[in-house]
mmCIF file of C-alpha atoms and ligand atoms in Angstrom:
data_model
loop_
_atom_site.group_PDB
_atom_site.id
_atom_site.type_symbol
_atom_site.label_atom_id
_atom_site.label_comp_id
_atom_site.label_asym_id
_atom_site.label_seq_id
_atom_site.Cartn_x
_atom_site.Cartn_y
_atom_site.Cartn_z
ATOM 1 C CA MET Y 217 -10.462 -13.365 -40.197
ATOM 2 C CA SER Y 218 -11.826 -15.226 -37.633
ATOM 3 C CA ALA Y 219 -16.049 -15.091 -36.425
ATOM 4 C CA THR Y 220 -15.278 -13.780 -32.654
ATOM 5 C CA ARG Y 221 -12.584 -12.583 -30.861
ATOM 6 C CA PRO Y 222 -12.431 -14.300 -27.714
ATOM 7 C CA GLN Y 223 -14.111 -12.000 -25.114
ATOM 8 C CA PRO Y 224 -12.922 -11.539 -21.844
ATOM 9 C CA ARG Y 225 -15.222 -12.769 -18.313
ATOM 10 C CA ASP Y 226 -18.022 -10.703 -18.523
ATOM 11 C CA ASP Y 227 -17.575 -9.207 -15.795
ATOM 12 C CA LEU Y 228 -14.840 -8.045 -17.102
ATOM 13 C CA ARG Y 229 -15.896 -5.835 -19.339
ATOM 14 C CA ALA Y 230 -16.241 -2.987 -18.302
ATOM 15 C CA LEU Y 231 -12.536 -3.025 -16.150
ATOM 16 C CA GLU Y 232 -9.851 -0.390 -17.038
ATOM 17 C CA GLY Y 233 -6.306 -0.606 -15.853
ATOM 18 C CA TYR Y 234 -4.151 0.452 -13.284
ATOM 19 C CA HIS Y 235 -3.905 4.039 -13.918
ATOM 20 C CA SER Y 236 -0.946 6.207 -11.656
ATOM 21 C CA PRO Y 237 0.897 7.911 -14.650
ATOM 22 C CA GLN Y 238 4.693 8.182 -14.586
ATOM 23 C CA VAL Y 239 6.101 11.034 -16.244
ATOM 24 C CA ASP Y 240 9.241 12.534 -16.267
ATOM 25 C CA VAL Y 241 10.097 15.112 -15.317
ATOM 26 C CA ASP Y 242 12.754 16.117 -11.634
ATOM 27 C CA VAL Y 243 10.799 15.709 -8.232
ATOM 28 C CA ARG Y 244 8.745 12.582 -8.815
ATOM 29 C CA LEU Y 245 6.681 12.871 -5.514
ATOM 30 C CA ASN Y 246 3.397 11.038 -7.386
ATOM 31 C CA THR Y 247 3.853 7.497 -5.577
ATOM 32 C CA ASN Y 248 4.928 7.167 -2.202
ATOM 33 C CA GLU Y 249 7.842 5.277 -2.989
ATOM 34 C CA SER Y 250 10.858 5.539 -0.751
ATOM 35 C CA PRO Y 251 13.095 8.708 -2.450
ATOM 36 C CA TYR Y 252 16.365 6.901 -1.060
ATOM 37 C CA ALA Y 253 18.566 4.560 -3.220
ATOM 38 C CA PRO Y 254 18.820 1.489 -0.470
ATOM 39 C CA PRO Y 255 22.251 1.533 1.103
ATOM 40 C CA ALA Y 256 25.538 0.607 -1.278
ATOM 41 C CA ALA Y 257 26.359 -2.311 0.939
ATOM 42 C CA PHE Y 258 23.213 -3.468 0.799
ATOM 43 C CA VAL Y 259 23.465 -3.562 -3.355
ATOM 44 C CA GLU Y 260 26.961 -5.231 -2.286
ATOM 45 C CA ARG Y 261 25.890 -7.554 0.278
ATOM 46 C CA TRP Y 262 23.195 -8.779 -3.038
ATOM 47 C CA VAL Y 263 24.871 -8.747 -5.612
ATOM 48 C CA ASP Y 264 28.058 -10.387 -3.783
ATOM 49 C CA ALA Y 265 25.231 -13.303 -2.987
ATOM 50 C CA LEU Y 266 24.052 -13.462 -6.232
ATOM 51 C CA ARG Y 267 27.425 -14.922 -7.575
ATOM 52 C CA GLU Y 268 26.866 -17.985 -4.886
ATOM 53 C CA VAL Y 269 23.514 -19.987 -6.322
ATOM 54 C CA ASP Y 270 22.356 -22.658 -8.537
ATOM 55 C CA TRP Y 271 20.046 -20.880 -11.155
ATOM 56 C CA ASN Y 272 19.054 -24.033 -12.480
ATOM 57 C CA ARG Y 273 17.840 -24.952 -9.714
ATOM 58 C CA TYR Y 274 13.662 -23.895 -8.374
ATOM 59 C CA PRO Y 275 13.845 -21.192 -5.392
ATOM 60 C CA ASP Y 276 12.923 -22.540 -1.841
ATOM 61 C CA ARG Y 277 9.343 -22.615 -2.348
ATOM 62 C CA ALA Y 278 8.194 -22.209 0.820
ATOM 63 C CA ALA Y 279 11.038 -19.099 1.641
ATOM 64 C CA THR Y 280 12.122 -20.105 4.357
ATOM 65 C CA GLY Y 281 15.347 -17.911 5.348
ATOM 66 C CA LEU Y 282 13.537 -14.822 4.692
ATOM 67 C CA ARG Y 283 10.335 -16.277 6.864
ATOM 68 C CA SER Y 284 12.539 -17.168 9.237
ATOM 69 C CA ALA Y 285 15.187 -14.056 9.421
ATOM 70 C CA LEU Y 286 11.227 -11.819 9.047
ATOM 71 C CA GLY Y 287 9.871 -13.009 11.583
ATOM 72 C CA THR Y 288 12.736 -12.796 14.104
ATOM 73 C CA PHE Y 289 12.575 -9.652 12.945
ATOM 74 C CA LEU Y 290 8.855 -9.026 13.600
ATOM 75 C CA GLY Y 291 8.838 -10.973 17.130
ATOM 76 C CA GLN Y 292 6.402 -13.815 15.260
ATOM 77 C CA PRO Y 293 6.801 -17.484 13.737
ATOM 78 C CA PRO Y 294 7.546 -18.089 10.681
ATOM 79 C CA ALA Y 295 4.211 -20.239 10.461
ATOM 80 C CA ARG Y 296 2.717 -16.762 10.284
ATOM 81 C CA LEU Y 297 4.520 -15.289 7.410
ATOM 82 C CA VAL Y 298 2.898 -15.629 3.603
ATOM 83 C CA CYS Y 299 5.041 -13.505 0.417
ATOM 84 C CA GLY Y 300 4.410 -12.330 -2.964
ATOM 85 C CA ASN Y 301 5.804 -10.145 -5.333
ATOM 86 C CA GLY Y 302 4.272 -7.139 -3.896
ATOM 87 C CA SER Y 303 2.007 -6.998 -1.375
ATOM 88 C CA ASN Y 304 -0.857 -6.532 -4.390
ATOM 89 C CA GLU Y 305 -0.204 -10.274 -5.468
ATOM 90 C CA ILE Y 306 -0.598 -11.275 -1.704
ATOM 91 C CA LEU Y 307 -4.337 -8.583 -1.855
ATOM 92 C CA GLN Y 308 -4.796 -11.002 -4.687
ATOM 93 C CA THR Y 309 -3.906 -14.348 -3.148
ATOM 94 C CA LEU Y 310 -6.308 -12.892 -0.021
ATOM 95 C CA LEU Y 311 -8.876 -12.793 -2.507
ATOM 96 C CA LEU Y 312 -8.421 -15.438 -4.667
ATOM 97 C CA THR Y 313 -9.029 -17.125 -1.402
ATOM 98 C CA TYR Y 314 -11.832 -16.071 0.210
ATOM 99 C CA GLY Y 315 -13.589 -14.097 -1.888
ATOM 100 C CA GLY Y 316 -14.041 -15.306 -6.145
ATOM 101 C CA ALA Y 317 -17.541 -15.390 -7.200
ATOM 102 C CA GLY Y 318 -20.852 -14.902 -4.709
ATOM 103 C CA ARG Y 319 -18.204 -12.789 -2.758
ATOM 104 C CA ARG Y 320 -18.203 -10.060 -1.951
ATOM 105 C CA ALA Y 321 -15.106 -7.614 -0.094
ATOM 106 C CA LEU Y 322 -16.478 -4.926 2.170
ATOM 107 C CA MET Y 323 -14.072 -1.347 1.353
ATOM 108 C CA PHE Y 324 -14.521 1.842 2.777
ATOM 109 C CA GLU Y 325 -14.174 4.437 0.548
ATOM 110 C CA PRO Y 326 -11.994 6.315 -0.835
ATOM 111 C CA THR Y 327 -9.102 4.508 0.082
ATOM 112 C CA TYR Y 328 -6.597 2.416 -2.385
ATOM 113 C CA ALA Y 329 -7.640 1.948 -5.594
ATOM 114 C CA LEU Y 330 -6.171 -2.077 -6.123
ATOM 115 C CA HIS Y 331 -8.660 -3.144 -3.744
ATOM 116 C CA ALA Y 332 -11.266 -2.768 -5.680
ATOM 117 C CA GLN Y 333 -9.734 -3.360 -8.823
ATOM 118 C CA ILE Y 334 -7.904 -6.920 -7.883
ATOM 119 C CA ALA Y 335 -10.943 -7.541 -6.486
ATOM 120 C CA ARG Y 336 -13.106 -7.310 -9.930
ATOM 121 C CA GLY Y 337 -10.365 -9.615 -11.862
ATOM 122 C CA THR Y 338 -10.817 -11.908 -8.699
ATOM 123 C CA GLY Y 339 -14.359 -12.100 -9.352
ATOM 124 C CA THR Y 340 -15.193 -10.506 -5.835
ATOM 125 C CA GLY Y 341 -18.215 -8.207 -5.658
ATOM 126 C CA ILE Y 342 -17.628 -5.564 -4.395
ATOM 127 C CA VAL Y 343 -19.649 -3.134 -1.899
ATOM 128 C CA ALA Y 344 -18.013 0.249 -0.914
ATOM 129 C CA GLY Y 345 -18.645 1.939 2.912
ATOM 130 C CA GLU Y 346 -18.093 5.447 3.978
ATOM 131 C CA ARG Y 347 -15.940 7.293 5.693
ATOM 132 C CA ARG Y 348 -16.463 10.005 8.524
ATOM 133 C CA PRO Y 349 -15.564 13.616 7.490
ATOM 134 C CA ASP Y 350 -12.467 13.494 8.847
ATOM 135 C CA TYR Y 351 -11.471 10.240 6.562
ATOM 136 C CA ALA Y 352 -11.243 8.138 9.602
ATOM 137 C CA ILE Y 353 -14.005 4.844 9.536
ATOM 138 C CA ASP Y 354 -16.723 4.295 11.832
ATOM 139 C CA PRO Y 355 -16.505 1.905 13.494
ATOM 140 C CA ASP Y 356 -20.640 1.821 14.098
ATOM 141 C CA ASP Y 357 -20.778 2.981 10.906
ATOM 142 C CA ALA Y 358 -18.373 -0.132 9.857
ATOM 143 C CA ILE Y 359 -20.181 -3.145 12.285
ATOM 144 C CA ALA Y 360 -23.219 -2.547 11.296
ATOM 145 C CA ALA Y 361 -22.339 -2.557 7.419
ATOM 146 C CA ILE Y 362 -20.437 -6.047 7.857
ATOM 147 C CA ASP Y 363 -23.360 -7.193 9.845
ATOM 148 C CA ARG Y 364 -25.692 -6.140 6.990
ATOM 149 C CA GLU Y 365 -23.547 -7.677 4.115
ATOM 150 C CA ARG Y 366 -21.861 -10.878 5.258
ATOM 151 C CA PRO Y 367 -19.084 -9.253 3.287
ATOM 152 C CA ALA Y 368 -16.286 -12.299 3.371
ATOM 153 C CA VAL Y 369 -13.423 -10.283 2.999
ATOM 154 C CA VAL Y 370 -12.745 -6.788 5.135
ATOM 155 C CA PHE Y 371 -10.106 -3.997 3.527
ATOM 156 C CA VAL Y 372 -9.025 -1.502 5.813
ATOM 157 C CA CYS Y 373 -5.632 0.567 4.503
ATOM 158 C CA SER Y 374 -4.277 2.506 7.684
ATOM 159 C CA PRO Y 375 -2.773 4.530 7.322
ATOM 160 C CA ASN Y 376 -4.799 4.812 4.221
ATOM 161 C CA ASN Y 377 -3.971 5.323 0.971
ATOM 162 C CA PRO Y 378 -4.475 8.719 -0.420
ATOM 163 C CA THR Y 379 -5.988 10.168 2.896
ATOM 164 C CA GLY Y 380 -3.244 9.844 5.086
ATOM 165 C CA THR Y 381 -5.453 8.831 7.977
ATOM 166 C CA VAL Y 382 -4.715 5.986 10.874
ATOM 167 C CA GLU Y 383 -7.335 3.974 12.291
ATOM 168 C CA SER Y 384 -7.588 3.238 16.143
ATOM 169 C CA ARG Y 385 -6.676 0.190 17.157
ATOM 170 C CA GLU Y 386 -9.953 0.791 18.948
ATOM 171 C CA THR Y 387 -11.442 -0.014 15.199
ATOM 172 C CA VAL Y 388 -9.025 -2.615 13.984
ATOM 173 C CA GLU Y 389 -10.033 -4.991 17.000
ATOM 174 C CA ALA Y 390 -14.759 -3.982 16.687
ATOM 175 C CA LEU Y 391 -13.496 -4.751 12.980
ATOM 176 C CA ALA Y 392 -11.296 -7.828 13.830
ATOM 177 C CA ARG Y 393 -14.069 -8.718 16.269
ATOM 178 C CA ALA Y 394 -16.919 -8.146 13.690
ATOM 179 C CA ALA Y 395 -15.335 -9.623 10.437
ATOM 180 C CA SER Y 396 -14.675 -12.413 13.103
ATOM 181 C CA ASP Y 397 -18.729 -13.248 14.121
ATOM 182 C CA ALA Y 398 -19.384 -12.887 10.146
ATOM 183 C CA GLY Y 399 -17.595 -15.170 8.906
ATOM 184 C CA ALA Y 400 -14.766 -12.658 7.044
ATOM 185 C CA VAL Y 401 -10.987 -12.139 6.685
ATOM 186 C CA LEU Y 402 -10.247 -8.305 8.535
ATOM 187 C CA VAL Y 403 -7.175 -7.304 5.847
ATOM 188 C CA VAL Y 404 -6.018 -4.574 7.440
ATOM 189 C CA ASP Y 405 -3.307 -2.969 4.672
ATOM 190 C CA GLU Y 406 -0.288 -1.735 6.509
ATOM 191 C CA ALA Y 407 1.993 -0.414 3.095
ATOM 192 C CA TYR Y 408 2.526 2.373 5.005
ATOM 193 C CA GLY Y 409 2.548 0.511 8.474
ATOM 194 C CA GLU Y 410 6.167 2.021 9.724
ATOM 195 C CA PHE Y 411 5.764 5.432 8.922
ATOM 196 C CA ALA Y 412 1.940 5.390 11.742
ATOM 197 C CA PRO Y 413 2.020 5.367 16.142
ATOM 198 C CA TRP Y 414 0.907 1.971 15.937
ATOM 199 C CA SER Y 415 0.593 -0.990 14.038
ATOM 200 C CA ALA Y 416 -2.231 -4.105 13.821
ATOM 201 C CA LEU Y 417 0.403 -6.505 14.027
ATOM 202 C CA GLU Y 418 0.427 -6.345 17.358
ATOM 203 C CA LEU Y 419 -3.142 -7.868 17.338
ATOM 204 C CA VAL Y 420 -2.645 -10.734 15.017
ATOM 205 C CA SER Y 421 -3.314 -14.089 16.951
ATOM 206 C CA GLU Y 422 -4.239 -17.585 15.948
ATOM 207 C CA ASP Y 423 -7.901 -16.966 17.350
ATOM 208 C CA LEU Y 424 -8.574 -13.499 14.414
ATOM 209 C CA PRO Y 425 -9.862 -14.124 10.932
ATOM 210 C CA LEU Y 426 -6.664 -10.929 11.121
ATOM 211 C CA ALA Y 427 -4.546 -10.492 8.599
ATOM 212 C CA VAL Y 428 -1.881 -7.750 8.002
ATOM 213 C CA VAL Y 429 0.111 -7.557 5.219
ATOM 214 C CA ARG Y 430 2.934 -5.164 4.261
ATOM 215 C CA THR Y 431 5.431 -4.194 1.736
ATOM 216 C CA TYR Y 432 8.859 -3.675 1.060
ATOM 217 C CA SER Y 433 7.785 -1.175 -1.405
ATOM 218 C CA LYS Y 434 8.393 1.974 0.741
ATOM 219 C CA VAL Y 435 10.007 2.582 3.774
ATOM 220 C CA TRP Y 436 12.988 -0.148 2.361
ATOM 221 C CA SER Y 437 13.625 1.218 -0.408
ATOM 222 C CA LEU Y 438 13.240 -1.335 -3.104
ATOM 223 C CA ALA Y 439 9.929 -0.981 -5.010
ATOM 224 C CA GLY Y 440 11.715 -2.334 -8.059
ATOM 225 C CA VAL Y 441 12.194 -6.026 -6.213
ATOM 226 C CA ARG Y 442 8.809 -5.830 -5.770
ATOM 227 C CA LEU Y 443 8.191 -8.294 -2.410
ATOM 228 C CA GLY Y 444 5.245 -7.503 0.746
ATOM 229 C CA PHE Y 445 4.200 -10.316 2.859
ATOM 230 C CA ALA Y 446 0.984 -10.445 5.306
ATOM 231 C CA VAL Y 447 1.240 -11.821 8.991
ATOM 232 C CA ALA Y 448 -1.796 -13.997 9.607
ATOM 233 C CA PRO Y 449 -2.703 -16.448 11.996
ATOM 234 C CA THR Y 450 -1.148 -19.931 10.961
ATOM 235 C CA TRP Y 451 -4.822 -21.822 9.528
ATOM 236 C CA MET Y 452 -5.313 -18.621 6.971
ATOM 237 C CA VAL Y 453 -1.386 -18.697 6.006
ATOM 238 C CA ALA Y 454 -2.071 -22.173 5.359
ATOM 239 C CA GLN Y 455 -4.458 -21.580 2.684
ATOM 240 C CA LEU Y 456 -3.373 -19.101 1.311
ATOM 241 C CA GLU Y 457 0.082 -21.366 0.728
ATOM 242 C CA LYS Y 458 -2.120 -23.536 -1.175
ATOM 243 C CA VAL Y 459 -3.513 -20.444 -4.043
ATOM 244 C CA MET Y 460 -0.588 -19.506 -4.265
ATOM 245 C CA LEU Y 461 1.655 -20.337 -6.930
ATOM 246 C CA PRO Y 462 4.512 -22.450 -6.204
ATOM 247 C CA TYR Y 463 8.074 -20.847 -6.551
ATOM 248 C CA ASN Y 464 6.506 -17.725 -7.223
ATOM 249 C CA LEU Y 465 9.614 -15.653 -4.743
ATOM 250 C CA SER Y 466 12.882 -15.331 -7.539
ATOM 251 C CA VAL Y 467 16.190 -16.270 -5.992
ATOM 252 C CA PRO Y 468 16.897 -12.795 -6.474
ATOM 253 C CA THR Y 469 13.690 -11.511 -4.281
ATOM 254 C CA GLN Y 470 14.112 -13.697 -1.076
ATOM 255 C CA VAL Y 471 17.515 -12.857 -1.001
ATOM 256 C CA ALA Y 472 17.309 -9.278 -0.696
ATOM 257 C CA GLY Y 473 14.714 -9.257 1.703
ATOM 258 C CA THR Y 474 16.400 -11.309 4.067
ATOM 259 C CA ILE Y 475 19.432 -8.582 3.093
ATOM 260 C CA ALA Y 476 16.978 -5.870 3.173
ATOM 261 C CA LEU Y 477 16.754 -6.969 7.532
ATOM 262 C CA GLU Y 478 19.812 -6.327 8.618
ATOM 263 C CA PHE Y 479 20.022 -2.800 7.440
ATOM 264 C CA ALA Y 480 17.173 -1.823 9.672
ATOM 265 C CA ALA Y 481 18.823 0.580 11.183
ATOM 266 C CA ASP Y 482 19.077 3.350 8.250
ATOM 267 C CA MET Y 483 15.763 2.490 7.650
ATOM 268 C CA GLN Y 484 14.205 3.158 10.776
ATOM 269 C CA GLN Y 485 16.930 6.121 9.993
ATOM 270 C CA ARG Y 486 15.032 7.163 7.038
ATOM 271 C CA VAL Y 487 12.041 7.243 8.476
ATOM 272 C CA ALA Y 488 12.751 9.488 11.141
ATOM 273 C CA SER Y 489 14.384 11.608 8.504
ATOM 274 C CA LEU Y 490 11.141 11.330 6.718
ATOM 275 C CA VAL Y 491 7.828 11.498 10.049
ATOM 276 C CA GLU Y 492 10.324 15.025 10.365
ATOM 277 C CA GLU Y 493 10.110 16.171 6.878
ATOM 278 C CA ARG Y 494 6.204 15.254 6.461
ATOM 279 C CA GLY Y 495 6.013 17.542 9.529
ATOM 280 C CA ARG Y 496 7.846 20.467 7.954
ATOM 281 C CA LEU Y 497 5.500 19.780 4.760
ATOM 282 C CA PHE Y 498 2.256 19.894 6.557
ATOM 283 C CA ALA Y 499 2.486 22.661 8.264
ATOM 284 C CA ALA Y 500 3.724 24.469 4.543
ATOM 285 C CA LEU Y 501 0.596 23.380 3.736
ATOM 286 C CA ALA Y 502 -1.505 23.863 6.857
ATOM 287 C CA ALA Y 503 0.434 28.054 6.905
ATOM 288 C CA THR Y 504 -0.933 28.072 3.143
ATOM 289 C CA ASP Y 505 -4.122 30.589 2.577
ATOM 290 C CA GLY Y 506 -6.669 28.172 -0.287
ATOM 291 C CA ILE Y 507 -5.516 25.067 1.198
ATOM 292 C CA ASP Y 508 -6.444 22.528 3.596
ATOM 293 C CA VAL Y 509 -4.482 19.921 3.992
ATOM 294 C CA CYS Y 510 -5.187 16.469 6.537
ATOM 295 C CA PRO Y 511 -3.036 15.095 8.981
ATOM 296 C CA SER Y 512 -1.193 11.885 7.377
ATOM 297 C CA GLY Y 513 0.305 8.966 9.593
ATOM 298 C CA ALA Y 514 1.463 7.943 6.544
ATOM 299 C CA ASN Y 515 4.938 9.504 3.422
ATOM 300 C CA PHE Y 516 2.902 11.386 1.898
ATOM 301 C CA LEU Y 517 -0.237 13.889 2.681
ATOM 302 C CA LEU Y 518 -3.465 15.246 0.938
ATOM 303 C CA PHE Y 519 -4.274 18.330 0.210
ATOM 304 C CA ARG Y 520 -7.256 20.297 -1.034
ATOM 305 C CA VAL Y 521 -6.672 23.223 -3.418
ATOM 306 C CA ALA Y 522 -9.715 25.878 -2.898
ATOM 307 C CA SER Y 523 -9.053 27.085 -7.107
ATOM 308 C CA ASP Y 524 -9.030 24.366 -9.446
ATOM 309 C CA ALA Y 525 -7.040 21.388 -8.456
ATOM 310 C CA HIS Y 526 -6.649 20.315 -11.430
ATOM 311 C CA GLU Y 527 -4.711 23.367 -13.208
ATOM 312 C CA VAL Y 528 -2.503 23.344 -10.288
ATOM 313 C CA TRP Y 529 -1.317 20.116 -10.191
ATOM 314 C CA LYS Y 530 -0.813 19.924 -14.956
ATOM 315 C CA ARG Y 531 0.836 24.139 -13.702
ATOM 316 C CA MET Y 532 3.357 21.820 -11.113
ATOM 317 C CA LEU Y 533 4.237 19.926 -13.907
ATOM 318 C CA ALA Y 534 5.609 22.588 -15.972
ATOM 319 C CA HIS Y 535 7.752 23.698 -13.232
ATOM 320 C CA ASP Y 536 9.347 19.257 -12.810
ATOM 321 C CA VAL Y 537 7.146 19.109 -9.885
ATOM 322 C CA LEU Y 538 5.030 15.714 -10.015
ATOM 323 C CA VAL Y 539 2.350 15.179 -7.196
ATOM 324 C CA ARG Y 540 -0.869 12.806 -8.013
ATOM 325 C CA ASP Y 541 -4.203 14.138 -9.395
ATOM 326 C CA PHE Y 542 -6.710 12.980 -6.947
ATOM 327 C CA SER Y 543 -9.078 15.933 -8.675
ATOM 328 C CA SER Y 544 -11.715 14.361 -10.257
ATOM 329 C CA TRP Y 545 -11.934 11.287 -7.483
ATOM 330 C CA PRO Y 546 -15.383 10.749 -5.904
ATOM 331 C CA ARG Y 547 -15.141 12.378 -2.212
ATOM 332 C CA ILE Y 548 -11.844 14.030 -2.631
ATOM 333 C CA GLU Y 549 -12.693 16.440 -5.169
ATOM 334 C CA GLY Y 550 -9.616 19.367 -6.072
ATOM 335 C CA CYS Y 551 -7.490 17.158 -3.640
ATOM 336 C CA LEU Y 552 -3.697 16.847 -4.598
ATOM 337 C CA ARG Y 553 -1.452 13.457 -3.278
ATOM 338 C CA VAL Y 554 2.081 14.004 -2.512
ATOM 339 C CA THR Y 555 4.792 12.140 -1.567
ATOM 340 C CA VAL Y 556 7.659 13.104 1.290
ATOM 341 C CA GLY Y 557 10.394 13.119 -1.172
ATOM 342 C CA THR Y 558 13.749 14.734 0.226
ATOM 343 C CA PRO Y 559 14.463 17.229 1.893
ATOM 344 C CA GLU Y 560 15.568 19.826 -1.510
ATOM 345 C CA GLU Y 561 12.184 18.195 -3.446
ATOM 346 C CA ASN Y 562 10.204 19.707 -0.774
ATOM 347 C CA ASP Y 563 11.794 22.877 -0.996
ATOM 348 C CA ALA Y 564 11.257 22.403 -4.783
ATOM 349 C CA PHE Y 565 7.729 21.141 -4.248
ATOM 350 C CA LEU Y 566 6.947 24.373 -1.877
ATOM 351 C CA ALA Y 567 8.507 26.215 -4.061
ATOM 352 C CA ALA Y 568 6.617 25.058 -7.216
ATOM 353 C CA LEU Y 569 3.352 25.138 -5.458
ATOM 354 C CA GLY Y 570 4.404 28.885 -4.567
ATOM 355 C CA GLU Y 571 4.501 30.456 -8.038
ATOM 356 C CA VAL Y 572 1.774 28.270 -9.220
ATOM 357 C CA LEU Y 573 -1.492 28.449 -6.667
ATOM 358 C CA PRO Y 574 -1.319 32.533 -7.255
ATOM 359 C CA GLU Y 575 -1.373 31.981 -10.511
ATOM 360 C CA VAL Y 576 -4.841 29.974 -10.648
ATOM 361 C CA VAL Y 577 -8.725 31.211 -9.900
HETATM 362 C C1 PLP R 663 1.820 0.866 -2.206
HETATM 363 C C2 PLP R 663 0.866 0.712 -1.478
HETATM 364 C C3 PLP R 663 0.966 -1.131 -1.973
HETATM 365 C C4 PLP R 663 2.200 -1.738 -2.161
HETATM 366 O O1 PLP R 663 2.008 -2.432 -3.225
HETATM 367 P P1 PLP R 663 3.117 -3.599 -3.542
HETATM 368 O O2 PLP R 663 2.289 -4.698 -4.277
HETATM 369 O O3 PLP R 663 3.750 -3.830 -2.032
HETATM 370 O O4 PLP R 663 4.257 -2.345 -4.288
HETATM 371 C C5 PLP R 663 0.235 -0.866 -0.977
HETATM 372 N N1 PLP R 663 -0.884 -0.971 -0.377
HETATM 373 C C6 PLP R 663 -1.172 0.183 -0.160
HETATM 374 C C7 PLP R 663 -1.854 1.263 0.120
HETATM 375 C C8 PLP R 663 0.363 1.048 -1.127
HETATM 376 O O5 PLP R 663 -1.120 2.921 -1.747
#
């Protein structure tokens, strides 16, 4: 036996993997995917297109077709777009490019766990900023933190996962200016941007160090494909492209992303019905004794349970309803998060909650 096994980097020793348990139940409302399959016509068009591909050749490195279609869809020049295998790859590329050893990323907790997780993986230090009691970012506190901590990257998740909080345009503009003054990149993670009343996409310009990150995983019903992108100034995109692995996006992924855009009307209809269901769920939760629900601009709702939240989560699971358990997370103790599902799934969730709550003290 060899004397020593190779050890990971010292700074990775304490790293735990990403934990979001996937349990096989009827009603899966724990990972914020779309409850709807993509349109059948989309799958047909995609599979047809794949019959014509030269599979022995590498894919188009620059993803020209996808970026041009996406640029047209978003009203942005293709040179401002960079695409990856899910927005997580984009976040990793941003950190590999602008973070790394000796640099730090500022994030406002509680927020998307992968911002810190990917920062650790890239050797980037982490600075945790706080939020107001309503989970919005206090712009004055945030600007003070940027001035004091001099991070290389600042993360703002809006709508914020797991709270659903949407930051105002004023806050994002103020943070972008503060980041600019400090020589930092502001990353606005808009994985749920389509469900929100406004988007930071309209702020992207050559003069601001702002990257807005989006994904096909949620509204486009394509979590299984793994496709995400950033809209950023061309000079930032040029840097990110140097770091991204060549040929990172497979042909099926590029084709899926392009064809999906032809089904934008279906997507918008889904967003509208999920937003309507979100309103119905919010009203039902708000009217329930022992529940305190956060306003949300996303396709999920965070709610605090007055009784033992973990026990509620467990008993919901016994009713075949899986939600996300945040009961032991700092700053959101006692909270659960439910993804907005189909009307039937939401009914099942409310019925299970109605049965479980009186049982748990
Ligand atoms: C779901 C989610 C993502 C999506 O990641 P993908 O890699 O695109 O699937 C990114 N950011 C946040 C905040 C999310 O909740």
